[in-house]
JSON list of C-alpha atoms in Angstrom, two decimals:
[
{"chain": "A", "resi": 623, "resn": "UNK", "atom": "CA", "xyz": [-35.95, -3.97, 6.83]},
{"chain": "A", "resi": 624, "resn": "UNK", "atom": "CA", "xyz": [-35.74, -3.67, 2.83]},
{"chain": "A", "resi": 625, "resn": "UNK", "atom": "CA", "xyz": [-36.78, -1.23, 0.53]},
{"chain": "A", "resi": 626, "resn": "UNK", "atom": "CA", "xyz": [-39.67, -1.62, -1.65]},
{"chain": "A", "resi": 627, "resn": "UNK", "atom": "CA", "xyz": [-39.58, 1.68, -3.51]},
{"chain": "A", "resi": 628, "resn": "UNK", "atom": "CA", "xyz": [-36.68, 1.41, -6.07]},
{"chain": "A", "resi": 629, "resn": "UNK", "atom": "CA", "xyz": [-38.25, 1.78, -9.47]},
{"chain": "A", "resi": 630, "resn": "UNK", "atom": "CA", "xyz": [-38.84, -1.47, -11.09]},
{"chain": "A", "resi": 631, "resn": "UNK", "atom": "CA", "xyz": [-35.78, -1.14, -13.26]},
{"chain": "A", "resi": 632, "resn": "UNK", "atom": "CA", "xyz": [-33.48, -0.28, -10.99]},
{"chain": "A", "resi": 633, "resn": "UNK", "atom": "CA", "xyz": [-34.24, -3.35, -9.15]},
{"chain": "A", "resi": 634, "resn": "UNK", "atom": "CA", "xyz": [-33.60, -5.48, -11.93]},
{"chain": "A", "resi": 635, "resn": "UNK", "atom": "CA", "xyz": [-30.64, -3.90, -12.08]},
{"chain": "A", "resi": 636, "resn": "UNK", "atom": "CA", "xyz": [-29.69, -5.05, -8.49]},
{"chain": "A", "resi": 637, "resn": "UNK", "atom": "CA", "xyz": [-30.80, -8.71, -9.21]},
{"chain": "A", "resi": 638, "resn": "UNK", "atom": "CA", "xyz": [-28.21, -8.94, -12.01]},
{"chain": "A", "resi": 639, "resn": "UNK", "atom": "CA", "xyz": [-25.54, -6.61, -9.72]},
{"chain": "A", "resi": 640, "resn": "UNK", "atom": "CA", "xyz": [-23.37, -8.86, -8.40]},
{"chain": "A", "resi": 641, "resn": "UNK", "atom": "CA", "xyz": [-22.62, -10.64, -12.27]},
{"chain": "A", "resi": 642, "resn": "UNK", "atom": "CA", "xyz": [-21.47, -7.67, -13.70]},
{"chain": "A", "resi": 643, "resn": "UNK", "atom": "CA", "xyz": [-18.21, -6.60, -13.40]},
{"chain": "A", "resi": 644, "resn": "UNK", "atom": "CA", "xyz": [-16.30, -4.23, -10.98]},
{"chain": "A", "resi": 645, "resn": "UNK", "atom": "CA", "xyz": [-14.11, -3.79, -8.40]},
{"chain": "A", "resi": 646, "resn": "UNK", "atom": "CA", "xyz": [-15.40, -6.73, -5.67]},
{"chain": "A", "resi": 647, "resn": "UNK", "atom": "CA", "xyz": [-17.40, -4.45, -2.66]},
{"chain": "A", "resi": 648, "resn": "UNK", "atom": "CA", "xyz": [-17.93, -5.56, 0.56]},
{"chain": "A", "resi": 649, "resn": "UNK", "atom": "CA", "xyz": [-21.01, -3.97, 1.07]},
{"chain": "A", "resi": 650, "resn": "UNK", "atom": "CA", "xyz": [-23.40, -1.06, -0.67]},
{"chain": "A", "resi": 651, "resn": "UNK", "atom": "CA", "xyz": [-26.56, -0.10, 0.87]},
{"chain": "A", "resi": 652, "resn": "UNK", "atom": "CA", "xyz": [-28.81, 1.90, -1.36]},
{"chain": "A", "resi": 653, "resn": "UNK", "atom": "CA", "xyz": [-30.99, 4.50, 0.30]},
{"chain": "A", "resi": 654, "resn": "UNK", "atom": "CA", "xyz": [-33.96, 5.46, -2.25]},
{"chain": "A", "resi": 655, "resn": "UNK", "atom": "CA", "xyz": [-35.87, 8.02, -0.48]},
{"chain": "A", "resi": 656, "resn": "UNK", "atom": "CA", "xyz": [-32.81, 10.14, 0.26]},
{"chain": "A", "resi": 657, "resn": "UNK", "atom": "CA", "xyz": [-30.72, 9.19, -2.83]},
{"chain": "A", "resi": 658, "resn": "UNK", "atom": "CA", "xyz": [-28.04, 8.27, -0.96]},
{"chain": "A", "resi": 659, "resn": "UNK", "atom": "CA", "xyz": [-25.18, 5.40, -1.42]},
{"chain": "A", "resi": 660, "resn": "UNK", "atom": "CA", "xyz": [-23.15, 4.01, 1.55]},
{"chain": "A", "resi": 661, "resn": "UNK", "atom": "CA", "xyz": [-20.08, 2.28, 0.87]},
{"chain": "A", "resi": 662, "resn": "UNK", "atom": "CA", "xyz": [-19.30, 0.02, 4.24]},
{"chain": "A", "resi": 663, "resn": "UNK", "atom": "CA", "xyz": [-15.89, -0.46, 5.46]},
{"chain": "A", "resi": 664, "resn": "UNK", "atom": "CA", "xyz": [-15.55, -2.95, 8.06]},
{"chain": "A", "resi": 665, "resn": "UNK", "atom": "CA", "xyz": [-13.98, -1.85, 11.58]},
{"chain": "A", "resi": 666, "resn": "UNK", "atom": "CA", "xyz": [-15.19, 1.75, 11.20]},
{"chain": "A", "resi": 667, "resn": "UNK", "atom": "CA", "xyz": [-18.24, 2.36, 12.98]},
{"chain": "A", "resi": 668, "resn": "UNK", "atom": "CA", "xyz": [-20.85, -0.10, 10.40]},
{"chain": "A", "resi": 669, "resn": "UNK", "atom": "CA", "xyz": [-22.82, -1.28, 13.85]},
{"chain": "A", "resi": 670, "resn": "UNK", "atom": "CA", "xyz": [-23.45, 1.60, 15.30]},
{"chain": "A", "resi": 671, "resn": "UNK", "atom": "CA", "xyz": [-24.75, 3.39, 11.57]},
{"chain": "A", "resi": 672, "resn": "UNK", "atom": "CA", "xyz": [-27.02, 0.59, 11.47]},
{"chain": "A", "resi": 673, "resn": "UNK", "atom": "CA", "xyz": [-28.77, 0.77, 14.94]},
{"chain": "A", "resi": 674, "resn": "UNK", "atom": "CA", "xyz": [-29.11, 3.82, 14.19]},
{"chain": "A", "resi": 675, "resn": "UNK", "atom": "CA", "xyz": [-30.64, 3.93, 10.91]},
{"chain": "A", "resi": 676, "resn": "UNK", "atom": "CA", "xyz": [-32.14, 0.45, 12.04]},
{"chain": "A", "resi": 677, "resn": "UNK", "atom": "CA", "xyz": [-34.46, 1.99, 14.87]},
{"chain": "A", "resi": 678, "resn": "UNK", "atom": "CA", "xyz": [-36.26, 4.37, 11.78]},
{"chain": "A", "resi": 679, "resn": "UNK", "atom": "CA", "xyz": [-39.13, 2.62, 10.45]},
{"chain": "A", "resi": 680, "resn": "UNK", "atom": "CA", "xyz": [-39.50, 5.33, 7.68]},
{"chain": "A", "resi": 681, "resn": "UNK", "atom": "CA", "xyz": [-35.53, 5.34, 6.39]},
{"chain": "A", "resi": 682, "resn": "UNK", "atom": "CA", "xyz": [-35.90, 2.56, 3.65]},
{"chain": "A", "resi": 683, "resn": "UNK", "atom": "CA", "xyz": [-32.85, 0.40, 2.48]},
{"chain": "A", "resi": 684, "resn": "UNK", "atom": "CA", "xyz": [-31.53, -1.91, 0.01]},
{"chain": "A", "resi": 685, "resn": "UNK", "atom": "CA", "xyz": [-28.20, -3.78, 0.99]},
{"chain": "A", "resi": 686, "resn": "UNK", "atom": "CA", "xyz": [-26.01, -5.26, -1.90]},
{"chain": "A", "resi": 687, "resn": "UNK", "atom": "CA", "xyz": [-23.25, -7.68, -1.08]},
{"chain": "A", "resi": 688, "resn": "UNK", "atom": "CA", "xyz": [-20.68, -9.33, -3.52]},
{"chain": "A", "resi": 689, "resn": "UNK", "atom": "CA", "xyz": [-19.15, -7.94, -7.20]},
{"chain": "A", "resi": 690, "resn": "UNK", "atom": "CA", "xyz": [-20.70, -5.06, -8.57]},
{"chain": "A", "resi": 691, "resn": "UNK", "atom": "CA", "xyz": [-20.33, -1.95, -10.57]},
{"chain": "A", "resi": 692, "resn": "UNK", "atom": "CA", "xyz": [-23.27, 0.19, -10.49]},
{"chain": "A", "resi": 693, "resn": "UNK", "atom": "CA", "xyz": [-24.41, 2.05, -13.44]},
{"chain": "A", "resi": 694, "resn": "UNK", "atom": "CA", "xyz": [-23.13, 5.80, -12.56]},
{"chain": "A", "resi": 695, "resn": "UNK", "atom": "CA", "xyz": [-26.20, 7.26, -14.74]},
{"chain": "A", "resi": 696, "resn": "UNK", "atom": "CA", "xyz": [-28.30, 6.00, -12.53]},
{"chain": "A", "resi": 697, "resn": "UNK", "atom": "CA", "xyz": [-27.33, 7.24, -9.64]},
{"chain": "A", "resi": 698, "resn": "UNK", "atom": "CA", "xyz": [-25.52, 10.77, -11.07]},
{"chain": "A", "resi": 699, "resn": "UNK", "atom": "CA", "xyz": [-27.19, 12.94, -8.71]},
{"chain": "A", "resi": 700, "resn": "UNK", "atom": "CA", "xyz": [-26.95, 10.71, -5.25]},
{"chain": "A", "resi": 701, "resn": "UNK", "atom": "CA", "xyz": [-24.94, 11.29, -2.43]},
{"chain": "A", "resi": 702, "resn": "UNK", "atom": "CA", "xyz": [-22.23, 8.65, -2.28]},
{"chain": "A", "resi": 703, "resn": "UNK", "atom": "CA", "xyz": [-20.55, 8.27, 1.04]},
{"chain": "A", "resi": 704, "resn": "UNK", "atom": "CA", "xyz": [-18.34, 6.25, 3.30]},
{"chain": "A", "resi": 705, "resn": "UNK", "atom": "CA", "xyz": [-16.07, 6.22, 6.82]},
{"chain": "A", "resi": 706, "resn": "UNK", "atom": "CA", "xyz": [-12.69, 5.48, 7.33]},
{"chain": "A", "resi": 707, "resn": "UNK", "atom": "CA", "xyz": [-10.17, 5.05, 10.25]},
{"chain": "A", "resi": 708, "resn": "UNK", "atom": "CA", "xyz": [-6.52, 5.12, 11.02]},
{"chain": "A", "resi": 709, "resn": "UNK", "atom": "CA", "xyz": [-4.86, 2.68, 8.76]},
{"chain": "A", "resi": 710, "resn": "UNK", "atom": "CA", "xyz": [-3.07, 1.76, 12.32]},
{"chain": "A", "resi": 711, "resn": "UNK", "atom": "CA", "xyz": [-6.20, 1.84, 14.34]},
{"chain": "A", "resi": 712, "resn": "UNK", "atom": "CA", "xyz": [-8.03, -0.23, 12.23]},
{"chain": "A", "resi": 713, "resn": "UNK", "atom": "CA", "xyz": [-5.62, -3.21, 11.52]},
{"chain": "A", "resi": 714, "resn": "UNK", "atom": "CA", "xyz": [-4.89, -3.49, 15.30]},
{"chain": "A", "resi": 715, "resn": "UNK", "atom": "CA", "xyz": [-8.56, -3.37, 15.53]},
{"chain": "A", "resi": 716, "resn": "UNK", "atom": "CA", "xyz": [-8.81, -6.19, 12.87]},
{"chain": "A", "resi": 717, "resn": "UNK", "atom": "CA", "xyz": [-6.02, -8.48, 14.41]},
{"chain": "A", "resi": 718, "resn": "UNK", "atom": "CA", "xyz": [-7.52, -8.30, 17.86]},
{"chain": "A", "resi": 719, "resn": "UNK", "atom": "CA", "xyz": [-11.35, -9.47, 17.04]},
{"chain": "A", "resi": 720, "resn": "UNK", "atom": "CA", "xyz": [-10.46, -11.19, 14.06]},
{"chain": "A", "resi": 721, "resn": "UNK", "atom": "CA", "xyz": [-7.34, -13.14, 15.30]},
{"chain": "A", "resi": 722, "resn": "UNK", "atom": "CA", "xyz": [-7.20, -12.93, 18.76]},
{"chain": "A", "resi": 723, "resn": "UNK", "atom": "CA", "xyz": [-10.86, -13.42, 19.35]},
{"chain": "A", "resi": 724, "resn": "UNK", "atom": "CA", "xyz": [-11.48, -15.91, 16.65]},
{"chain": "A", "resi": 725, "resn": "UNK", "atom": "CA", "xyz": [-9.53, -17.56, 13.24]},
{"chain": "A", "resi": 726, "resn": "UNK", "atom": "CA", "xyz": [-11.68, -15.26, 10.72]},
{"chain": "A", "resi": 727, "resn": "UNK", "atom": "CA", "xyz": [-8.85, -16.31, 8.38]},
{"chain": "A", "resi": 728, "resn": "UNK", "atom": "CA", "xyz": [-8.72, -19.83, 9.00]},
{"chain": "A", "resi": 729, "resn": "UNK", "atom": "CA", "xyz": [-5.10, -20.58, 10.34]},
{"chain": "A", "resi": 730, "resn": "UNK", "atom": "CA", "xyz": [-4.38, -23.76, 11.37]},
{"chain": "A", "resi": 731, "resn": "UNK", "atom": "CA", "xyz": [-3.71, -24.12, 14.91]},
{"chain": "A", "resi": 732, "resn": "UNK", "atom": "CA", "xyz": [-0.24, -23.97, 15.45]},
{"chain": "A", "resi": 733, "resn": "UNK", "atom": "CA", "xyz": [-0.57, -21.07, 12.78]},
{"chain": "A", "resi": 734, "resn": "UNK", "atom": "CA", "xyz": [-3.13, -19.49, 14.69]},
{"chain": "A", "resi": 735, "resn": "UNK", "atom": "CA", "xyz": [-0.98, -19.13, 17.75]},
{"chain": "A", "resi": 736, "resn": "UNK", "atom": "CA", "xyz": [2.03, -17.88, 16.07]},
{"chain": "A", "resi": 737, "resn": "UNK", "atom": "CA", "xyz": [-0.64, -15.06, 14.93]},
{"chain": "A", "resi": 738, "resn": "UNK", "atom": "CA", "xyz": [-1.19, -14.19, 18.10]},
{"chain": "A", "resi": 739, "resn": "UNK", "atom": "CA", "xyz": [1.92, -11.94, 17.81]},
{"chain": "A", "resi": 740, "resn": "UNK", "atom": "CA", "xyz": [1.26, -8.85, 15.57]},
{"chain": "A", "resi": 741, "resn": "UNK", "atom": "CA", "xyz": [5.07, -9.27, 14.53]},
{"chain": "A", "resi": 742, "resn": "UNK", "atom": "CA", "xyz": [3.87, -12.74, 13.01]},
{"chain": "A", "resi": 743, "resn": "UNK", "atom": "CA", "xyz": [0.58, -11.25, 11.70]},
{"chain": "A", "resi": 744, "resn": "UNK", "atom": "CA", "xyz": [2.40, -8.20, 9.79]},
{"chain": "A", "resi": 745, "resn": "UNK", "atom": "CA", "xyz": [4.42, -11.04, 8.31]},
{"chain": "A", "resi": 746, "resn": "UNK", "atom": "CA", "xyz": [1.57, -12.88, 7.10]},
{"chain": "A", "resi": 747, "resn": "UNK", "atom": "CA", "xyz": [0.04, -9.15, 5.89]},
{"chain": "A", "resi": 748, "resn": "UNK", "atom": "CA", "xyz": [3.00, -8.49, 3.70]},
{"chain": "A", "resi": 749, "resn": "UNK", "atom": "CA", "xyz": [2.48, -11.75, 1.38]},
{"chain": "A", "resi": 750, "resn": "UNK", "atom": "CA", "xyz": [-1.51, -10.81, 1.03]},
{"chain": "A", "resi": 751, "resn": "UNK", "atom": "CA", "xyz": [-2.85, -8.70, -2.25]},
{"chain": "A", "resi": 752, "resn": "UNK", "atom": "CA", "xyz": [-4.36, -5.67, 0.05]},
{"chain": "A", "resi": 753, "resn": "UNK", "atom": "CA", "xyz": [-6.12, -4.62, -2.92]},
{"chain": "A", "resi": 754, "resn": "UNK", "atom": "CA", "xyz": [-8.08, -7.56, -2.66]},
{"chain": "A", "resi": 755, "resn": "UNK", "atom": "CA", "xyz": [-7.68, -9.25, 0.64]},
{"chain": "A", "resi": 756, "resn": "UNK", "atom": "CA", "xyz": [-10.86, -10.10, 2.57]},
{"chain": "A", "resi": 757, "resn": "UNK", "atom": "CA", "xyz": [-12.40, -6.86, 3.66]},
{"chain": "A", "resi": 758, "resn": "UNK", "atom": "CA", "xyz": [-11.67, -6.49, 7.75]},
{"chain": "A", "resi": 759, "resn": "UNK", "atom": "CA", "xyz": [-7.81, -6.46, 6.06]},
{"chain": "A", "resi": 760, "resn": "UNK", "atom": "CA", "xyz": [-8.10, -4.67, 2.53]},
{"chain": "A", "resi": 761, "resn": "UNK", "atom": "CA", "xyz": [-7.23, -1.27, 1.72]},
{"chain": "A", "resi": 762, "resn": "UNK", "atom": "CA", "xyz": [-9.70, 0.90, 2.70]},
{"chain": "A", "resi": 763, "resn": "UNK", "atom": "CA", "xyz": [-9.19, 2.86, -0.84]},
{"chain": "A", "resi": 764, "resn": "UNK", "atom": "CA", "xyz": [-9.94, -0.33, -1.89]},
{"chain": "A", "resi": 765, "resn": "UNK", "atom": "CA", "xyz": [-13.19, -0.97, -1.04]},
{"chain": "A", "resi": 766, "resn": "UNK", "atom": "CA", "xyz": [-14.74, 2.30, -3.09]},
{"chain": "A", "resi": 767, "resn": "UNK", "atom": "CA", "xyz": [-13.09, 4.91, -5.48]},
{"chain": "A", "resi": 768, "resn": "UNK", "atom": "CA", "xyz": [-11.99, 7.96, -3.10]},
{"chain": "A", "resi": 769, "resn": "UNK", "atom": "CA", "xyz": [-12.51, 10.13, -6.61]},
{"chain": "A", "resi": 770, "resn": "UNK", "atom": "CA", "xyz": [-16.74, 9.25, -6.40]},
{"chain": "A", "resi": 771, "resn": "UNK", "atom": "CA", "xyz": [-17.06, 9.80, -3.03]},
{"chain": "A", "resi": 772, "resn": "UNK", "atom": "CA", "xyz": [-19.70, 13.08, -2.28]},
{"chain": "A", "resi": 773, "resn": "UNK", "atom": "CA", "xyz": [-19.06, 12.55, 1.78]},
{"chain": "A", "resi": 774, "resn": "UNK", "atom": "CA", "xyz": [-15.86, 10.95, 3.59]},
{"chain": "A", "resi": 775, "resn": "UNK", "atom": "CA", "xyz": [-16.38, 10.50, 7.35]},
{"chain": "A", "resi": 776, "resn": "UNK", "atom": "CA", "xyz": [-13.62, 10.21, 9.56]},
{"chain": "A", "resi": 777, "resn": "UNK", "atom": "CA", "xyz": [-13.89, 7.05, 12.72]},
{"chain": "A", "resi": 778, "resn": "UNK", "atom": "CA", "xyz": [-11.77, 9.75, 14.67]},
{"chain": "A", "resi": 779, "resn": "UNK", "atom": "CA", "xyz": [-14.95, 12.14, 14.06]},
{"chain": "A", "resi": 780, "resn": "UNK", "atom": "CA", "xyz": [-17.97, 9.88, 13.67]},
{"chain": "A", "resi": 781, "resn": "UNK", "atom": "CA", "xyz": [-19.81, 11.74, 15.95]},
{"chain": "A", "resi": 782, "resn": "UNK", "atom": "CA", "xyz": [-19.27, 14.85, 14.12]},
{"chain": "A", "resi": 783, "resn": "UNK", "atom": "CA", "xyz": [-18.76, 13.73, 10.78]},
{"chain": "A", "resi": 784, "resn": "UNK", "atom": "CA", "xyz": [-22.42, 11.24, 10.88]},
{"chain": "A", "resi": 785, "resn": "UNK", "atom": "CA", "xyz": [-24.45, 14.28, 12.14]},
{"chain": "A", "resi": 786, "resn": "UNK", "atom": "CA", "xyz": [-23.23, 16.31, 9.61]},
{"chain": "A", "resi": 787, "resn": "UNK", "atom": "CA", "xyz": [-24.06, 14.18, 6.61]},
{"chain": "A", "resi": 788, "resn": "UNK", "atom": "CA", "xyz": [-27.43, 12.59, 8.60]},
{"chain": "A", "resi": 789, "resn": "UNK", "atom": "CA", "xyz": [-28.29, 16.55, 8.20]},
{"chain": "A", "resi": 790, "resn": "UNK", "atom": "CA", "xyz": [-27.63, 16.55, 4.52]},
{"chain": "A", "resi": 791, "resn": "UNK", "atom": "CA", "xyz": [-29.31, 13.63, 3.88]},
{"chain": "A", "resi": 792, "resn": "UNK", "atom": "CA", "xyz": [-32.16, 15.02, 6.11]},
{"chain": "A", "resi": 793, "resn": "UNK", "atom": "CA", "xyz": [-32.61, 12.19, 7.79]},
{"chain": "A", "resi": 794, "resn": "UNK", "atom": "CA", "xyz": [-34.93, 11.50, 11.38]},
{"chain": "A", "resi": 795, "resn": "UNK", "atom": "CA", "xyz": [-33.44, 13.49, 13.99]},
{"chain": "A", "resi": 796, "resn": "UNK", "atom": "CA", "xyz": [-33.20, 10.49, 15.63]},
{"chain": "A", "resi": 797, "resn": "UNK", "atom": "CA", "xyz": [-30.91, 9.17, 13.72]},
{"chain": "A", "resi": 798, "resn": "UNK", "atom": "CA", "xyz": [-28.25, 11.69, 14.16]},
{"chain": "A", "resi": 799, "resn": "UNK", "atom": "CA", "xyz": [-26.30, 10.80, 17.20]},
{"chain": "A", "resi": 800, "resn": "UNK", "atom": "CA", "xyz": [-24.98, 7.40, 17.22]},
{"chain": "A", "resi": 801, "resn": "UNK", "atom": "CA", "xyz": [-25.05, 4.30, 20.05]},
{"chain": "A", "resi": 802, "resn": "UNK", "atom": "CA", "xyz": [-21.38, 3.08, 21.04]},
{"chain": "A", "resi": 803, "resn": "UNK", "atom": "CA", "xyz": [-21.51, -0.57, 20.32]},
{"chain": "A", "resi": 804, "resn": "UNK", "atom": "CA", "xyz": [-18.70, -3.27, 19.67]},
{"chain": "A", "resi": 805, "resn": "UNK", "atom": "CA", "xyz": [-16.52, -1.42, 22.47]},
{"chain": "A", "resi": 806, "resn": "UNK", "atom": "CA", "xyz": [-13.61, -3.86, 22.85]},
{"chain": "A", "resi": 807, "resn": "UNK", "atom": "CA", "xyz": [-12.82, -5.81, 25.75]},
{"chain": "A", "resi": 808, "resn": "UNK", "atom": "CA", "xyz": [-9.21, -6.15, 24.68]},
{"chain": "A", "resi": 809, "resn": "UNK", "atom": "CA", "xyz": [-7.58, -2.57, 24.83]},
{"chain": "A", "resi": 810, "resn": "UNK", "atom": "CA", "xyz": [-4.09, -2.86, 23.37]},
{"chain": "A", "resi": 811, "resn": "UNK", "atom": "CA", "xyz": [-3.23, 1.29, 23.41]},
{"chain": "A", "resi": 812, "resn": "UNK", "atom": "CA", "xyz": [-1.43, 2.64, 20.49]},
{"chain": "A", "resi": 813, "resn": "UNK", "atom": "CA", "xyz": [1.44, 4.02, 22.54]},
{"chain": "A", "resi": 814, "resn": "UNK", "atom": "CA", "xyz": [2.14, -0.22, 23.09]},
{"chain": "A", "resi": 815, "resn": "UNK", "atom": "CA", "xyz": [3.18, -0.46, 19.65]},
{"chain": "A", "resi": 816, "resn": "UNK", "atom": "CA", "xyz": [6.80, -0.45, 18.68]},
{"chain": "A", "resi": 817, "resn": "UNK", "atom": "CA", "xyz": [7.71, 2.53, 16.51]},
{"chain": "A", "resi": 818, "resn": "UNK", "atom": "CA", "xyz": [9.22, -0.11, 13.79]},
{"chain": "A", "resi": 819, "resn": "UNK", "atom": "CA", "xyz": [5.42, -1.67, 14.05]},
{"chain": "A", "resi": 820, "resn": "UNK", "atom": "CA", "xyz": [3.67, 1.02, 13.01]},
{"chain": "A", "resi": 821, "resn": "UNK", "atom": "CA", "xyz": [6.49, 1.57, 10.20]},
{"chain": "A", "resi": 822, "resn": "UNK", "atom": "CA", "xyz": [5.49, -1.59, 8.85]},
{"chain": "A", "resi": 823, "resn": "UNK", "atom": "CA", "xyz": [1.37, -1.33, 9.18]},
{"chain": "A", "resi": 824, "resn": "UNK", "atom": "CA", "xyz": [1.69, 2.23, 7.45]},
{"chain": "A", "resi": 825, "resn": "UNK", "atom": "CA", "xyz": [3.68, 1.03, 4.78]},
{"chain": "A", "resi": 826, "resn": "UNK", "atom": "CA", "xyz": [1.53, -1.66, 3.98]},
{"chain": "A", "resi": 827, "resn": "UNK", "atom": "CA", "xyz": [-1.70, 0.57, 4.03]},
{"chain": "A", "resi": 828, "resn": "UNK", "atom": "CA", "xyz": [0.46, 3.16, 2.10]},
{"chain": "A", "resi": 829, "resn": "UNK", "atom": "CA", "xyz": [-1.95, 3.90, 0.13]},
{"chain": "A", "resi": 830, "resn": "UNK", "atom": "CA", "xyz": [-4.55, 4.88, 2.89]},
{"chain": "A", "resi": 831, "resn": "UNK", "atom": "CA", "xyz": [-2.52, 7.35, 4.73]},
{"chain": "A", "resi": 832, "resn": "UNK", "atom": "CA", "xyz": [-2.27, 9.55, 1.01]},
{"chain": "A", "resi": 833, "resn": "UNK", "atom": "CA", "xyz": [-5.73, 9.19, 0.34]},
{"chain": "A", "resi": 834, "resn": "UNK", "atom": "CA", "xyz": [-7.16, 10.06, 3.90]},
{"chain": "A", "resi": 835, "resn": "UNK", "atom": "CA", "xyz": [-5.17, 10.68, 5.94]},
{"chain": "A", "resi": 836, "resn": "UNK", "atom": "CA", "xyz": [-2.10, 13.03, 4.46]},
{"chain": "A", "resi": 837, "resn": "UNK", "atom": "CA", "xyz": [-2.00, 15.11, 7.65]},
{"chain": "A", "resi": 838, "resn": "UNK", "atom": "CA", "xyz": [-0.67, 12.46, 10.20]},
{"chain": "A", "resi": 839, "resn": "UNK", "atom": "CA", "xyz": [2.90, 12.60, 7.59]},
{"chain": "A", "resi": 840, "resn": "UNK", "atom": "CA", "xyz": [2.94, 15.85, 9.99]},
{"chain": "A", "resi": 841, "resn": "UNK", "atom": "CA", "xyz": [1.86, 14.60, 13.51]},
{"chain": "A", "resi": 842, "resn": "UNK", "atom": "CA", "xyz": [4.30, 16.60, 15.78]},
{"chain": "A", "resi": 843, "resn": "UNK", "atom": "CA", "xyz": [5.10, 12.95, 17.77]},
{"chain": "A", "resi": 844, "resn": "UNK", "atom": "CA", "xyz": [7.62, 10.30, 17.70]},
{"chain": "A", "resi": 845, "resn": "UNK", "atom": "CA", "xyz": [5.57, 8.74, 14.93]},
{"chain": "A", "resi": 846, "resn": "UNK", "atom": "CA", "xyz": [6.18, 11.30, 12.53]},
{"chain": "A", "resi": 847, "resn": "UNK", "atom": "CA", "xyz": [9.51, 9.58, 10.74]},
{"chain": "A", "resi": 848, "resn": "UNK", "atom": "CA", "xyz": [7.15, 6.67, 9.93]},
{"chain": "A", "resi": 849, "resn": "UNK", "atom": "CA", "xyz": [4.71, 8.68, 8.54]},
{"chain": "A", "resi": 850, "resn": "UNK", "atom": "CA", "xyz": [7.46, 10.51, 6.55]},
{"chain": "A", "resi": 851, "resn": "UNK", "atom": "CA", "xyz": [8.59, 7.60, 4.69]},
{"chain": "A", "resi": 852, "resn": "UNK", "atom": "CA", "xyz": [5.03, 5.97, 3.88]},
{"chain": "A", "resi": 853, "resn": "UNK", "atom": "CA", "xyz": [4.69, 9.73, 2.44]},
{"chain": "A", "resi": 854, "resn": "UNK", "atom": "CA", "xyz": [7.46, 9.47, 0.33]},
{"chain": "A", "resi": 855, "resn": "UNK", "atom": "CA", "xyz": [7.51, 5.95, -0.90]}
]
């Protein structure tokens, strides 16, 4: 479903979007009616937002892929929001549909196998730009400015953290708790990981933990040290 009631301009504005320069989004979705700006970051909870909003015939949407920088005076008084997850959670999430499922990056085979160990994987990680790395792997702070955000959801409180804005926003009612979809079929628990693992994913998402997620630099658990020095690097 699109949106057909963005004021002409504006819509010429979002023809000519993705030429004009900016930091390269994955995704924006406008949402006219409640002034209202998502900023979608993969592996944290996009599918089930959008069978949500998806099942509302009167919540009217415009999605806008690809390089763009929107003009902030036209949108000063919207509600700009996005989710985010675990830096840890959300690369293991990444490497297990995106590697183990399928060759989103397009290894070669032998490759491919060798990536099949997250030692190898982390490896690879640590001679890719993160700031601009294809989006299932990119920074997170990355993907929008932190400073613009209005709303900053939390995968660990989606629940929560979607009824709370879907309130804001006043959206349908219906819209407010959200299906469970994409539940994975390959459960690797955190407590798997080596300790030196998660060293390495939360020093290469650095920049993550600071910007959302400061308090796990003082999770009472054996995983605090790591935390410590991504804090302090």
């Amino acid at each position: 479903m699109g949106n057909t009631r963005l004021p002409r301009h504006h819509r010429a504005i979002l023809r000519t979007a993705p030429m004009m320069p900016g930091a390269p989004n994955h995704r924006l979705v406008l949402f006219p009616d409640v002034k209202a700006i998502w900023h979608q970051v993969p592996k944290v909870g996009s599918s089930s937002i959008w069978k949500a909003l998806s099942a509302q015939a009167e919540v009217n949407w415009e999605q806008l892929h690809g390089k763009a920088l929107l003009p902030s005076w036209m949108y000063k008084d919207w509600t700009v929001f996005a989710f985010v997850r675990s830096p840890e959670e959300r690369l293991l999430s990444a490497w297990r549909d995106k590697v183990l499922r399928s060759n989103l990056f397009g290894f070669s085979p032998a490759t491919h196998a060798k990536m099949h160990e997250l030692d190898a994987f982390l490896d690879w990680l640590e001679d890719q730009d993160l700031r601009l790395a294809e989006p299932h792997i990119r920074w997170q702070s990355a993907l929008f400015n932190p400073d613009r955000m209005n709303f900053i959801g939390r995968m660990e409180n989606i629940q929560k953290d979607w009824r709370e804005l879907a309130q804001k926003l006043e959206l349908p009612r219906a819209s407010w708790d959200l299906p469970h979809i994409n539940a994975s079929t390959f459960v690797q628990p955190l407590s798997s990981i080596r300790e030196d693992q998660t060293l390495r994913i939360l020093r290469l998402y650095a920049p993550d933990v600071q910007n959302f997620y400061p308090d796990l630099a003082n999770a009472p658990n054996s995983r605090t040290s790591a935390f410590q020095d991504v804090k302090g690097a």
